Short mmCIF file of C-alpha atoms in Angstrom, two decimals:
data_model
loop_
_atom_site.label_atom_id
_atom_site.label_comp_id
_atom_site.label_asym_id
_atom_site.label_seq_id
_atom_site.Cartn_x
_atom_site.Cartn_y
_atom_site.Cartn_z
CA MET O 126 -4.86 54.03 6.04
CA THR O 127 -6.67 57.29 5.69
CA ASN O 128 -3.78 59.73 5.79
CA PHE O 129 -0.85 57.54 4.80
CA ASP O 130 0.26 54.99 2.24
CA ILE O 131 3.04 53.49 4.36
CA GLU O 132 2.76 53.14 8.13
CA ILE O 133 5.86 53.96 10.13
CA SER O 134 5.98 52.20 13.48
CA GLU O 135 8.24 54.16 15.81
CA VAL O 136 10.14 51.71 18.01
CA GLY O 137 12.50 54.18 19.70
CA PRO O 138 10.81 54.14 23.12
CA ARG O 139 11.30 50.35 23.24
CA ASP O 140 13.97 49.05 20.89
CA GLY O 141 15.78 52.36 20.84
CA LEU O 142 16.04 52.85 24.59
CA GLN O 143 16.56 49.24 25.67
CA SER O 144 20.26 49.29 24.74
CA ILE O 145 20.98 52.70 26.27
CA SER O 146 22.47 52.90 29.75
CA PRO O 147 21.21 56.33 30.90
CA ILE O 148 17.63 55.92 32.14
CA MET O 149 15.32 58.34 30.36
CA PRO O 150 12.94 59.86 32.95
CA THR O 151 9.33 58.74 32.62
CA GLU O 152 8.04 62.29 32.18
CA ALA O 153 10.55 62.84 29.38
CA LYS O 154 9.39 59.62 27.72
CA LYS O 155 5.81 60.83 27.92
CA ALA O 156 6.79 64.16 26.38
CA TRP O 157 8.64 62.33 23.59
CA ILE O 158 5.72 60.00 22.87
CA SER O 159 3.34 62.97 22.82
CA ALA O 160 5.64 64.82 20.42
CA LEU O 161 5.87 61.80 18.12
CA ALA O 162 2.09 61.50 18.10
CA ALA O 163 1.73 65.23 17.41
CA ALA O 164 4.02 64.78 14.40
CA GLY O 165 1.58 62.23 12.99
CA VAL O 166 3.45 59.01 13.74
CA PRO O 167 0.62 56.46 13.49
CA GLU O 168 2.03 53.68 15.69
CA ILE O 169 4.45 53.85 18.63
CA GLU O 170 6.00 50.89 20.41
CA VAL O 171 6.17 52.44 23.86
CA GLY O 172 7.97 49.69 25.76
CA SER O 173 8.24 46.06 26.78
CA PHE O 174 6.76 44.09 29.65
CA VAL O 175 10.01 42.47 30.72
CA PRO O 176 11.06 42.18 34.37
CA PRO O 177 12.51 45.54 35.52
CA ARG O 178 15.63 43.80 36.83
CA VAL O 179 16.37 42.66 33.25
CA LEU O 180 15.80 46.02 31.54
CA PRO O 181 15.38 48.82 34.11
CA GLN O 182 15.00 51.30 31.25
CA LEU O 183 11.58 49.79 30.43
CA ALA O 184 10.21 49.47 33.97
CA ASP O 185 7.63 52.22 33.35
CA THR O 186 6.01 50.62 30.30
CA ALA O 187 2.55 50.24 31.87
CA GLU O 188 2.47 53.94 32.72
CA LEU O 189 3.56 54.82 29.19
CA VAL O 190 0.82 52.66 27.65
CA THR O 191 -1.77 54.48 29.75
CA HIS O 192 -0.31 57.83 28.69
CA ALA O 193 -0.20 56.95 25.00
CA LYS O 194 -3.69 55.44 25.00
CA ALA O 195 -5.06 58.84 25.98
CA ILE O 196 -3.65 60.37 22.79
CA GLU O 197 -6.12 60.31 19.95
CA GLY O 198 -5.03 58.79 16.65
CA VAL O 199 -2.00 56.77 17.71
CA ALA O 200 -1.85 52.97 17.90
CA VAL O 201 0.01 51.78 21.00
CA ALA O 202 2.27 48.76 20.61
CA VAL O 203 4.27 46.80 23.17
CA LEU O 204 6.61 43.82 23.20
CA VAL O 205 6.12 40.93 25.62
CA PRO O 206 8.55 38.05 26.28
CA ASN O 207 6.00 35.57 27.59
CA LEU O 208 2.47 34.99 28.90
CA ARG O 209 3.16 36.73 32.22
CA GLY O 210 4.34 39.83 30.37
CA ALA O 211 1.28 39.67 28.13
CA GLU O 212 -1.06 39.42 31.12
CA ASN O 213 0.52 42.57 32.55
CA ALA O 214 0.16 44.28 29.18
CA LEU O 215 -3.50 43.34 28.80
CA LYS O 216 -4.29 45.10 32.08
CA VAL O 217 -3.51 48.46 30.47
CA GLY O 218 -4.90 47.76 26.99
CA PRO O 219 -2.34 48.27 24.21
CA ASP O 220 -3.51 48.04 20.60
CA LYS O 221 -0.83 45.56 19.56
CA VAL O 222 1.19 42.97 21.45
CA THR O 223 4.30 41.46 19.85
CA ILE O 224 6.05 38.36 21.12
CA PRO O 225 9.44 37.65 19.50
CA LEU O 226 10.35 34.17 18.38
CA SER O 227 14.01 33.95 17.42
CA VAL O 228 14.37 31.65 14.44
CA SER O 229 17.88 31.03 15.76
CA GLU O 230 17.15 28.83 18.77
CA THR O 231 20.51 29.80 20.28
CA HIS O 232 19.36 33.42 20.30
CA SER O 233 15.96 32.39 21.66
CA LEU O 234 17.62 30.73 24.62
CA LYS O 235 19.82 33.79 25.18
CA ASN O 236 17.03 36.34 24.69
CA LEU O 237 13.98 34.63 26.22
CA LYS O 238 15.55 31.58 27.88
CA ARG O 239 13.09 29.44 25.95
CA THR O 240 13.19 26.87 23.14
CA HIS O 241 11.03 27.28 20.06
CA GLU O 242 8.37 24.96 21.44
CA GLN O 243 8.32 26.81 24.75
CA VAL O 244 7.84 30.14 22.95
CA LEU O 245 4.99 28.64 20.91
CA ASP O 246 3.37 27.46 24.14
CA GLU O 247 3.58 31.03 25.41
CA VAL O 248 1.92 32.25 22.20
CA ARG O 249 -0.95 29.81 22.68
CA GLY O 250 -1.40 31.06 26.23
CA ILE O 251 -1.39 34.68 25.08
CA ARG O 252 -3.95 33.88 22.39
CA ALA O 253 -6.24 32.38 25.01
CA ALA O 254 -5.79 35.37 27.31
CA ILE O 255 -6.67 37.78 24.51
CA ASP O 256 -9.68 35.74 23.43
CA ALA O 257 -10.99 35.86 27.00
CA LEU O 258 -11.35 39.64 26.68
CA PRO O 259 -14.39 41.38 25.19
CA ALA O 260 -13.96 41.61 21.41
CA ALA O 261 -13.54 45.39 21.50
CA LYS O 262 -10.64 45.14 23.93
CA ARG O 263 -8.59 42.51 22.14
CA PRO O 264 -5.22 43.76 20.87
CA LYS O 265 -3.65 42.45 17.70
CA LEU O 266 -1.19 39.64 18.41
CA GLU O 267 1.97 39.69 16.32
CA GLY O 268 4.65 37.02 16.28
CA GLY O 269 7.98 38.64 15.48
CA LEU O 270 10.38 36.41 13.53
CA SER O 271 13.60 37.62 15.15
CA THR O 272 17.03 36.79 13.67
CA ALA O 273 15.16 35.85 10.49
CA PHE O 274 18.00 36.90 8.20
CA GLY O 275 20.98 35.71 10.24
CA CYS O 276 22.29 35.50 13.78
CA THR O 277 25.43 36.77 15.48
CA LEU O 278 25.43 33.58 17.57
CA GLU O 279 24.55 30.88 15.01
CA GLY O 280 25.49 32.61 11.77
CA VAL O 281 23.36 31.50 8.83
CA VAL O 282 19.68 30.96 9.63
CA PRO O 283 18.09 28.61 7.05
CA GLU O 284 15.33 30.16 4.96
CA ASP O 285 13.14 27.09 5.35
CA LYS O 286 13.39 27.43 9.15
CA VAL O 287 12.03 30.97 8.87
CA MET O 288 9.07 29.65 6.87
CA GLU O 289 8.48 26.83 9.35
CA MET O 290 8.41 29.22 12.29
CA ALA O 291 6.11 31.64 10.45
CA VAL O 292 3.59 28.86 9.90
CA LYS O 293 3.88 27.66 13.51
CA LEU O 294 3.29 31.17 14.86
CA ALA O 295 0.16 31.45 12.73
CA GLU O 296 -1.04 28.05 13.90
CA ALA O 297 -0.39 29.04 17.53
CA GLY O 298 -2.78 31.97 17.17
CA CYS O 299 -0.90 35.03 15.93
CA ASP O 300 -2.97 37.51 13.93
CA GLU O 301 0.12 38.33 11.90
CA VAL O 302 3.84 37.69 11.74
CA GLY O 303 6.63 40.22 11.25
CA LEU O 304 10.09 39.82 9.73
CA SER O 305 12.87 41.15 11.94
CA ASP O 306 16.49 41.76 10.96
CA THR O 307 17.62 41.66 14.58
CA THR O 308 21.32 41.56 13.73
CA GLY O 309 21.63 43.66 10.57
CA PHE O 310 22.41 40.70 8.29
CA ALA O 311 19.55 41.14 5.79
CA ASN O 312 19.97 41.91 2.11
CA PRO O 313 17.28 43.04 -0.37
CA LYS O 314 17.08 39.66 -2.09
CA GLN O 315 16.29 37.98 1.23
CA VAL O 316 13.62 40.55 2.07
CA THR O 317 11.95 40.02 -1.30
CA THR O 318 12.16 36.23 -1.21
CA TYR O 319 11.05 35.80 2.40
CA THR O 320 8.11 38.16 1.96
CA LYS O 321 6.95 36.39 -1.18
CA ARG O 322 7.19 32.95 0.41
CA ILE O 323 5.33 33.93 3.58
CA HIS O 324 2.62 35.61 1.52
CA GLU O 325 2.25 32.39 -0.47
CA LEU O 326 2.15 30.27 2.69
CA LEU O 327 -0.10 32.40 4.89
CA GLY O 328 -1.61 35.13 2.71
CA PRO O 329 -0.49 38.77 2.36
CA GLN O 330 -2.63 39.88 5.31
CA MET O 331 -0.45 37.79 7.66
CA LEU O 332 2.76 39.69 6.86
CA THR O 333 2.56 43.44 6.39
CA GLY O 334 5.59 44.73 8.30
CA VAL O 335 9.34 44.47 8.67
CA HIS O 336 11.87 45.52 11.31
CA LEU O 337 15.22 46.45 9.77
CA HIS O 338 18.61 47.48 11.09
CA ASN O 339 21.23 49.52 9.27
CA THR O 340 24.20 47.88 10.98
CA ARG O 341 26.00 47.25 7.70
CA GLY O 342 24.44 50.03 5.63
CA GLN O 343 21.76 47.82 4.06
CA GLY O 344 18.78 49.31 5.88
CA PHE O 345 17.31 51.54 3.20
CA ALA O 346 18.08 49.14 0.36
CA ASN O 347 16.06 46.63 2.36
CA VAL O 348 13.27 49.18 2.82
CA MET O 349 13.01 49.50 -0.96
CA ALA O 350 12.85 45.73 -1.33
CA ALA O 351 10.13 45.58 1.34
CA LEU O 352 8.06 48.21 -0.44
CA GLU O 353 8.40 46.46 -3.78
CA ALA O 354 7.38 43.18 -2.15
CA GLY O 355 4.17 44.80 -0.91
CA LEU O 356 4.92 45.42 2.77
CA THR O 357 3.18 48.50 4.15
CA THR O 358 4.56 48.90 7.70
CA ILE O 359 8.21 49.75 8.38
CA ASP O 360 9.71 49.94 11.87
CA ALA O 361 12.18 52.73 12.58
CA SER O 362 13.79 54.46 15.55
CA MET O 363 14.18 58.20 15.95
CA GLY O 364 17.84 59.11 15.65
CA GLY O 365 18.62 55.49 14.78
CA ILE O 366 19.13 54.64 18.44
CA GLY O 367 19.08 51.12 19.81
CA GLY O 368 19.39 47.48 18.90
CA CYS O 369 19.20 44.14 20.69
CA PRO O 370 21.20 43.89 23.93
CA PHE O 371 21.22 40.09 23.64
CA ALA O 372 22.73 39.96 20.13
CA PRO O 373 26.32 41.29 20.10
CA GLY O 374 26.91 43.85 17.38
CA ALA O 375 23.23 44.28 16.59
CA SER O 376 23.26 48.06 16.58
CA GLY O 377 21.70 50.40 14.11
CA ASN O 378 17.94 50.78 13.82
CA ILE O 379 17.03 52.65 10.66
CA VAL O 380 16.53 56.37 11.28
CA THR O 381 12.89 57.46 11.38
CA GLU O 382 13.64 60.94 10.08
CA ASP O 383 15.52 59.61 7.03
CA LEU O 384 12.85 56.98 6.37
CA VAL O 385 10.12 59.63 6.36
CA PHE O 386 12.11 61.69 3.86
CA LEU O 387 12.74 58.66 1.63
CA LEU O 388 9.06 57.74 1.51
CA GLU O 389 7.73 61.28 1.16
CA SER O 390 10.22 62.07 -1.61
CA MET O 391 8.84 59.07 -3.52
CA GLY O 392 5.29 60.39 -3.24
CA LEU O 393 4.27 57.98 -0.48
CA ARG O 394 2.25 59.56 2.31
CA THR O 395 3.37 58.77 5.85
CA GLY O 396 1.01 61.20 7.57
CA ILE O 397 4.02 62.78 9.30
CA ASN O 398 4.85 66.48 9.58
CA PHE O 399 8.58 67.21 9.25
CA ASP O 400 8.75 70.26 11.50
CA LYS O 401 6.95 68.42 14.30
CA LEU O 402 9.09 65.33 13.74
CA PHE O 403 12.27 67.37 14.15
CA ALA O 404 10.75 68.94 17.27
CA ALA O 405 10.21 65.44 18.70
CA ARG O 406 13.88 64.71 18.01
CA GLN O 407 14.80 67.72 20.13
CA VAL O 408 12.75 66.34 23.03
CA LEU O 409 14.79 63.14 22.81
CA ALA O 410 18.10 64.99 22.45
CA GLN O 411 17.43 67.19 25.47
CA ALA O 412 16.43 64.23 27.64
CA LEU O 413 19.48 62.16 26.69
CA PRO O 414 22.23 64.66 25.82
CA GLU O 415 24.97 62.04 26.15
CA VAL O 416 23.40 59.71 23.56
CA GLU O 417 24.46 60.17 19.95
CA LEU O 418 21.62 60.61 17.49
CA TYR O 419 22.05 59.70 13.84
CA GLY O 420 20.33 60.85 10.68
CA PHE O 421 21.22 62.79 7.55
CA THR O 422 17.89 64.55 7.03
CA PRO O 423 17.84 66.43 10.37
CA GLU O 424 21.39 67.62 9.72
CA ALA O 425 20.99 68.60 6.05
CA GLY O 426 17.41 69.85 6.25
CA LEU O 427 14.83 69.49 3.51
CA PRO O 428 15.86 70.34 -0.07
CA LYS O 429 14.83 73.67 -1.55
CA GLY O 430 11.47 73.32 -3.22
CA PHE O 431 10.80 69.93 -1.65
CA SER O 432 7.11 69.09 -1.57
CA PRO O 433 6.20 66.19 0.75
CA ALA O 434 3.43 63.82 -0.25
CA THR O 435 1.78 64.40 3.14
CA PRO O 436 0.27 67.88 3.48
CA GLN O 437 2.30 69.76 6.08
#
């Protein structure tokens, strides 16, 4: 982390767009990704290798990976649902591949149409496919612990089940695991406890990031808990767009613009330039004028005399 203390992973082009009906044109997506990179966003999840018939919005992911890979200084992340999706991803060379494992098996069956053991089999296959590549071309493999804090389908998700699945993902070959509040159920105590337990089980290097939703207004309280627990990567979506289409009521990604302000106001460098970040927001707004964008910071502006931690 040369120019930032906390890494913001922008998930708007994937998690943000996947729940939105109007298809954002590919060229507009490229312009948005380029604008995000120009603002200094260090990692961008550009899409998902799911069948186009399932999520037509993400049908151009391979082209977006190729576009983003040509931009210096940005790590390119993608989501894959299975080995076939991963094989398609590996053809275009992203820097990080994430496969979600829903701790709620009901959600797993709804989202991926696979049981826990079937998902773990997919992870093993992906690990083998990555290891078959030259060392320099191997992306990081992350296992995302979806519905870790609760599920709209099952309700309470036992903490011990989260720990069990974290260990199994590591054993199946993941380089790291990530906590994901897919449904906006998480509270700060959970974030702190789960992070501490996974660090004790697997080591702090195996869990560095968290994906939070602000569905019930807990998003930024959970960010603070994540920071205090030692996590260094926070997912966010520009304008707060998106959520999971397979988990009813799971709206509300945390707003990238507000997260950057929170961190920078605390003296934590994100590497992001505010003016260029707001310009990227305009690219998104112009491409999808019918989609409501959220965020207090873009509306209120920066406070008089505000001095970001990142040189602007």
